[in-house]
């Protein structure tokens, strides 16, 4: 299953950290790429490149990447033509668990996460408008839960059962300390 | 199971939105309160009050609340004396799934989420240092996944199986629109 992400309406400086969190969750939970619209932000793209250089960015379709697009609508339309199903996360949408089997049957998925105001056209273009609870909380949390359910918790597994992002550095889990392992070059 | 949250080292304006997301995830995913240290921020507390007024804040131990504490260490120690188990989320910790059964057996849990640099003392005070993946991503996502696993996905359920936060307004899930329901007063 190929999963990509679209972050709508990135605003500076307001969304700087939230969009970075969205990108890092996408990477750590098994998505292959993030595209964003709104304000262009080379800082966001550089953060993603930096993390991928050190911590790895191997995905099922190449290296994890962040890129900018001007128009969300044209981007979504081009993804639909390329066979992607569009899953828009909104607290007004249908409960995730009612739609998860249908979404899991899709081969290619574009998850769309909004910022403040999402244009009505996005709701129309989406194949699924999905809510992760019908309460106001966080697009970062909603994305994590959706990816977790799509990946069947693979991101929480270790060793050969989990994701191998193929980084230069990695962590050895520990009860109380911080153990960082550098890959011998 | 009573779950409370401690957010460490809140900084303004840097953490304004991330800490709000942490608070809203805590509320929507079944925790009963958030306490934060770092800079005092009446805006954060007011946001939580405002959301609870409109969307509800009923928890198993009263109304969801946000409050400030000066010292994380004294606060954690007082919670330990009150019988709470301390679960500190850190990417250096032990994989969540290895410890989840032990944590689920606790009656009262204080989940601690850090900001940039967490003092070594917190790792020592914690009963569990827990990682949600060993990759850098987001405390908002980590918190959502931990609460989801502790609540066994209850936050995603609807009707009598889910949480009833008892709000003035609520959403009726819909395939394409936005349906907001006001409770008759």
Coordinates of C-alpha atoms in Angstrom, one line a residue:
Chain A
X1 CA 0.0 0.0 0.0
X2 CA 1.5 3.3 -1.1
X3 CA 0.5 6.2 1.1
X4 CA 1.3 9.9 0.5
X5 CA 0.3 13.0 2.4
X6 CA -1.0 16.4 1.4
X7 CA -0.9 19.2 4.0
X8 CA -3.2 22.1 3.0
X9 CA -2.7 25.8 3.6
X10 CA 0.7 25.9 5.4
X11 CA 1.1 29.4 7.0
X12 CA 4.3 31.0 8.4
X13 CA 5.1 31.3 11.2
X14 CA 1.9 29.9 12.6
X15 CA 2.1 26.3 11.1
X16 CA 5.9 25.9 11.2
X17 CA 6.0 23.3 13.9
X18 CA 2.7 21.6 13.4
X19 CA 3.5 21.0 9.7
X20 CA 6.9 19.7 10.7
X21 CA 5.2 17.3 13.1
X22 CA 2.8 16.2 10.4
X23 CA 5.8 15.5 8.1
X24 CA 7.7 13.6 10.7
X25 CA 4.7 11.5 11.7
X26 CA 4.1 10.7 8.0
X27 CA 7.7 9.5 7.7
X28 CA 7.8 7.5 11.0
X29 CA 4.5 5.8 10.4
X30 CA 5.0 4.5 6.9
X31 CA 4.0 7.2 4.4
X32 CA 6.3 7.8 1.4
X33 CA 6.0 11.5 0.8
X34 CA 4.5 14.8 2.0
X35 CA 3.4 17.6 -0.3
X36 CA 2.2 20.9 1.1
X37 CA 0.3 23.9 -0.2
X38 CA -0.1 27.4 1.2
X39 CA 3.1 29.4 1.8
X40 CA 6.4 28.0 0.4
X41 CA 8.7 27.1 3.3
X42 CA 12.2 26.0 2.5
X43 CA 12.8 25.5 6.3
X44 CA 10.2 22.8 6.4
X45 CA 11.7 21.0 3.4
X46 CA 15.2 21.3 4.8
X47 CA 14.0 19.8 8.2
X48 CA 12.7 16.8 6.4
X49 CA 15.9 16.4 4.3
X50 CA 18.0 16.7 7.5
X51 CA 16.0 14.1 9.4
X52 CA 16.1 11.7 6.4
X53 CA 19.9 12.1 6.1
X54 CA 20.5 11.2 9.7
X55 CA 17.6 9.0 10.6
X56 CA 16.9 7.5 7.2
X57 CA 14.0 7.9 4.9
X58 CA 13.6 4.5 3.1
X59 CA 10.0 4.0 1.9
X60 CA 8.4 1.5 -0.3
X61 CA 8.7 4.0 -3.2
X62 CA 12.2 5.6 -2.7
X63 CA 13.3 8.2 -0.3
X64 CA 10.8 10.1 1.9
X65 CA 10.5 13.6 0.5
X66 CA 8.7 16.9 1.1
X67 CA 7.7 19.1 -1.8
X68 CA 5.6 22.2 -2.4
X69 CA 2.6 22.5 -4.8
X70 CA 0.7 25.7 -5.6
X71 CA -2.8 24.3 -6.1
X72 CA -4.3 21.7 -3.8
X73 CA -7.2 21.1 -6.2
X74 CA -5.0 20.4 -9.3
X75 CA -2.6 18.3 -7.2
X76 CA -5.5 16.1 -5.9
X77 CA -7.0 15.8 -9.4
X78 CA -3.6 14.6 -10.8
X79 CA -3.3 12.1 -8.0
X80 CA -6.8 10.8 -8.7
X81 CA -5.9 10.3 -12.4
X82 CA -2.8 8.4 -11.1
X83 CA -5.1 6.0 -9.3
X84 CA -4.9 7.4 -5.7
X85 CA -7.9 7.3 -3.4
X86 CA -8.3 10.5 -1.5
X87 CA -8.8 10.3 2.2
X88 CA -9.5 13.8 3.7
X89 CA -9.3 14.0 7.5
X90 CA -11.9 16.2 9.1
X91 CA -13.7 16.1 12.4
X92 CA -17.0 16.4 10.4
X93 CA -16.3 13.2 8.4
X94 CA -17.4 9.6 8.8
X95 CA -15.9 7.6 11.8
X96 CA -12.6 6.0 10.8
X97 CA -13.6 2.6 11.9
X98 CA -16.7 2.5 9.7
X99 CA -14.5 3.1 6.6
X100 CA -11.2 1.5 7.5
X101 CA -11.8 -1.8 5.6
X102 CA -12.7 0.1 2.4
X103 CA -9.7 2.4 2.7
X104 CA -7.4 -0.6 3.4
X105 CA -8.5 -2.1 0.1
X106 CA -7.1 0.8 -1.8
X107 CA -3.6 0.4 -3.4
X108 CA -2.7 4.0 -3.4
X109 CA -3.9 6.6 -0.9
X110 CA -3.4 10.3 -0.6
X111 CA -4.2 11.4 2.9
X112 CA -5.2 15.1 3.1
X113 CA -4.9 17.1 6.3
X114 CA -6.1 20.6 6.5
X115 CA -5.3 23.7 8.4
X116 CA -7.8 26.3 9.6
X117 CA -10.4 26.6 6.8
X118 CA -10.6 23.8 4.2
X119 CA -12.4 24.8 0.9
X120 CA -15.6 22.9 0.2
X121 CA -14.2 21.6 -3.0
X122 CA -11.8 19.4 -1.0
X123 CA -14.8 17.7 0.6
X124 CA -16.2 17.0 -2.8
X125 CA -13.0 15.7 -4.4
X126 CA -12.3 13.3 -1.5
X127 CA -13.3 9.7 -1.8
X128 CA -13.5 9.6 1.9
X129 CA -14.1 12.3 4.5
X130 CA -12.9 10.7 7.7
X131 CA -13.1 11.7 11.3
X132 CA -10.8 10.5 14.1
X133 CA -13.3 11.2 16.8
X134 CA -15.8 14.0 16.1
X135 CA -14.0 16.3 18.6
X136 CA -11.6 19.2 17.9
X137 CA -8.1 18.1 18.6
X138 CA -5.1 17.8 16.2
X139 CA -4.3 16.9 12.6
X140 CA -1.0 15.4 13.9
X141 CA -2.9 13.0 16.2
X142 CA -5.5 12.2 13.5
X143 CA -2.8 11.4 11.0
X144 CA -1.0 9.2 13.5
X145 CA -4.1 7.2 14.3
X146 CA -5.1 6.7 10.6
X147 CA -1.6 5.6 9.6
X148 CA -1.5 3.3 12.7
X149 CA -4.7 1.6 11.6
X150 CA -3.7 1.4 7.9
X151 CA -0.3 -0.1 8.9
X152 CA -1.9 -2.4 11.5
X153 CA 0.5 -1.0 14.2
X154 CA 3.6 -1.9 12.2
X155 CA 5.3 1.4 13.2
X156 CA 5.2 0.1 16.9
X157 CA 7.0 -3.1 16.0
X158 CA 10.7 -3.6 16.3
X159 CA 13.3 -5.5 14.3
X160 CA 12.3 -7.1 11.0
X161 CA 8.6 -6.7 11.9
X162 CA 8.8 -2.9 11.9
X163 CA 9.9 -0.3 9.4
X164 CA 13.5 -0.1 8.4
X165 CA 14.1 3.5 7.5
X166 CA 17.8 2.7 7.0
X167 CA 19.3 5.6 8.9
X168 CA 22.9 6.5 9.9
X169 CA 21.8 6.6 13.5
X170 CA 19.3 4.7 15.4
X171 CA 18.1 4.3 19.0
X172 CA 18.5 1.2 21.2
X173 CA 15.5 1.3 23.5
X174 CA 16.3 1.5 27.2
X175 CA 14.6 1.6 30.5
X176 CA 16.1 4.8 31.7
X177 CA 18.9 6.2 29.5
X178 CA 19.5 7.5 26.0
X179 CA 21.4 5.1 23.7
X180 CA 22.1 6.4 20.3
X181 CA 23.8 4.0 17.8
X182 CA 25.9 5.3 14.9
X183 CA 26.1 3.0 11.9
X184 CA 29.8 2.2 11.1
X185 CA 30.6 4.0 7.8
Chain B
X1 CA -8.4 3.9 34.8
X2 CA -7.7 7.5 35.7
X3 CA -5.2 9.2 33.3
X4 CA -3.7 12.6 33.7
X5 CA -1.2 14.5 31.6
X6 CA 1.9 16.5 32.4
X7 CA 3.4 18.7 29.7
X8 CA 6.9 19.8 30.5
X9 CA 8.7 23.0 29.7
X10 CA 6.0 25.0 27.8
X11 CA 7.7 28.0 26.0
X12 CA 6.0 31.0 24.5
X13 CA 5.4 31.6 21.6
X14 CA 7.2 28.5 20.4
X15 CA 5.0 25.8 22.0
X16 CA 1.7 27.7 21.9
X17 CA 0.0 25.5 19.4
X18 CA 1.7 22.2 20.1
X19 CA 0.8 22.4 23.8
X20 CA -2.8 23.2 22.8
X21 CA -2.9 20.2 20.5
X22 CA -1.5 18.0 23.4
X23 CA -4.2 19.3 25.7
X24 CA -7.0 18.7 23.1
X25 CA -5.8 15.2 22.3
X26 CA -5.7 14.4 26.1
X27 CA -9.3 15.6 26.4
X28 CA -10.7 13.9 23.3
X29 CA -8.9 10.6 24.0
X30 CA -10.0 10.1 27.6
X31 CA -7.6 11.8 29.9
X32 CA -9.0 13.8 32.8
X33 CA -6.6 16.7 33.2
X34 CA -3.5 18.4 31.9
X35 CA -0.9 20.1 34.0
X36 CA 2.0 22.0 32.4
X37 CA 5.3 23.5 33.6
X38 CA 7.6 26.0 31.9
X39 CA 6.1 29.4 31.1
X40 CA 2.7 30.3 32.5
X41 CA 0.2 30.8 29.7
X42 CA -3.3 31.9 30.4
X43 CA -4.1 31.7 26.7
X44 CA -3.6 27.9 26.8
X45 CA -5.8 27.5 29.9
X46 CA -8.5 29.7 28.4
X47 CA -8.4 27.7 25.1
X48 CA -9.1 24.5 27.2
X49 CA -11.9 26.2 29.2
X50 CA -13.5 27.5 26.0
X51 CA -13.4 24.1 24.2
X52 CA -14.8 22.4 27.3
X53 CA -17.6 24.9 27.6
X54 CA -18.8 24.3 24.1
X55 CA -17.7 20.8 23.3
X56 CA -17.9 19.3 26.8
X57 CA -15.3 18.1 29.2
X58 CA -16.9 15.3 31.2
X59 CA -14.3 12.9 32.4
X60 CA -14.3 10.0 34.9
X61 CA -13.1 12.4 37.6
X62 CA -15.0 15.7 37.0
X63 CA -14.5 18.3 34.3
X64 CA -11.4 18.3 32.1
X65 CA -9.0 21.0 33.2
X66 CA -5.7 22.6 32.5
X67 CA -3.5 24.0 35.2
X68 CA 0.0 25.3 35.8
X69 CA 2.7 24.0 38.1
X70 CA 6.1 25.5 38.8
X71 CA 8.1 22.4 39.4
X72 CA 7.7 19.2 37.4
X73 CA 9.8 17.2 39.9
X74 CA 7.7 18.1 42.9
X75 CA 4.5 17.6 41.0
X76 CA 5.6 14.2 39.8
X77 CA 6.7 13.2 43.3
X78 CA 3.3 14.3 44.7
X79 CA 1.5 12.3 42.1
X80 CA 3.6 9.2 43.0
X81 CA 2.6 9.6 46.6
X82 CA -1.0 9.8 45.5
X83 CA -0.6 6.4 43.8
X84 CA 0.0 7.4 40.2
X85 CA 2.3 5.4 37.9
X86 CA 4.5 7.7 35.9
X87 CA 4.7 7.0 32.1
X88 CA 7.2 9.3 30.4
X89 CA 7.1 9.4 26.6
X90 CA 10.5 9.6 25.0
X91 CA 11.9 8.2 21.7
X92 CA 14.7 6.7 23.8
X93 CA 12.4 4.6 25.9
X94 CA 11.1 1.0 25.7
X95 CA 8.7 0.1 22.9
X96 CA 5.1 0.8 24.0
X97 CA 3.9 -2.7 23.0
X98 CA 6.4 -4.4 25.4
X99 CA 5.0 -2.5 28.4
X100 CA 1.4 -1.9 27.5
X101 CA 0.0 -4.7 29.6
X102 CA 1.9 -3.6 32.7
X103 CA 0.8 0.0 32.2
X104 CA -2.8 -1.1 31.6
X105 CA -2.8 -2.8 35.0
X106 CA -2.2 0.6 36.7
X107 CA -5.2 2.3 38.2
X108 CA -3.9 5.9 38.0
X109 CA -1.5 7.0 35.4
X110 CA 0.4 10.3 34.8
X111 CA 1.6 10.5 31.3
X112 CA 4.6 12.9 30.9
X113 CA 5.4 14.5 27.6
X114 CA 8.5 16.7 27.2
X115 CA 9.5 19.5 25.0
X116 CA 13.1 20.1 23.7
X117 CA 15.4 19.0 26.6
X118 CA 14.0 16.8 29.4
X119 CA 16.1 16.8 32.6
X120 CA 17.7 13.4 33.4
X121 CA 15.8 13.4 36.8
X122 CA 12.5 12.8 34.9
X123 CA 13.8 9.6 33.4
X124 CA 14.7 8.4 36.9
X125 CA 11.4 9.4 38.5
X126 CA 9.4 7.7 35.7
X127 CA 8.1 4.2 36.3
X128 CA 8.1 3.7 32.6
X129 CA 10.1 5.5 29.9
X130 CA 8.1 4.6 26.8
X131 CA 8.8 5.1 23.1
X132 CA 6.2 5.3 20.4
X133 CA 8.6 4.2 17.6
X134 CA 12.2 5.0 18.2
X135 CA 12.1 7.8 15.6
X136 CA 11.8 11.5 16.0
X137 CA 8.3 12.7 15.3
X138 CA 5.8 14.4 17.6
X139 CA 4.6 14.3 21.2
X140 CA 1.1 14.9 20.0
X141 CA 1.2 11.7 17.9
X142 CA 2.9 9.7 20.7
X143 CA 0.3 10.8 23.2
X144 CA -2.6 9.9 20.8
X145 CA -1.2 6.4 20.2
X146 CA -0.6 5.7 23.9
X147 CA -4.1 6.9 24.9
X148 CA -5.6 4.9 22.0
X149 CA -3.9 1.7 23.2
X150 CA -4.8 2.4 26.9
X151 CA -8.4 3.1 26.0
X152 CA -8.5 0.2 23.5
X153 CA -9.7 2.5 20.8
X154 CA -12.7 3.8 22.7
X155 CA -12.2 7.3 21.4
X156 CA -12.9 6.0 17.9
X157 CA -16.2 4.5 18.9
X158 CA -19.5 6.3 18.6
X159 CA -22.7 6.4 20.7
X160 CA -22.8 4.6 24.0
X161 CA -19.5 2.7 23.2
X162 CA -17.5 5.9 22.9
X163 CA -16.8 8.8 25.3
X164 CA -19.6 11.2 26.2
X165 CA -18.0 14.5 26.8
X166 CA -21.5 16.1 27.3
X167 CA -21.0 19.1 25.1
X168 CA -23.4 21.9 24.1
X169 CA -22.6 21.2 20.5
X170 CA -21.7 18.0 18.7
X171 CA -21.1 16.7 15.2
X172 CA -23.2 14.4 13.2
X173 CA -20.8 12.5 11.0
X174 CA -21.4 13.0 7.3
X175 CA -19.9 11.8 4.0
X176 CA -19.4 15.3 2.5
X177 CA -20.8 18.1 4.6
X178 CA -20.5 19.7 8.0
X179 CA -23.3 19.0 10.4
X180 CA -23.1 20.7 13.8
X181 CA -25.8 20.0 16.3
X182 CA -26.7 22.4 19.1
X183 CA -28.1 20.8 22.2
X184 CA -31.5 22.4 23.0
X185 CA -31.2 24.5 26.2

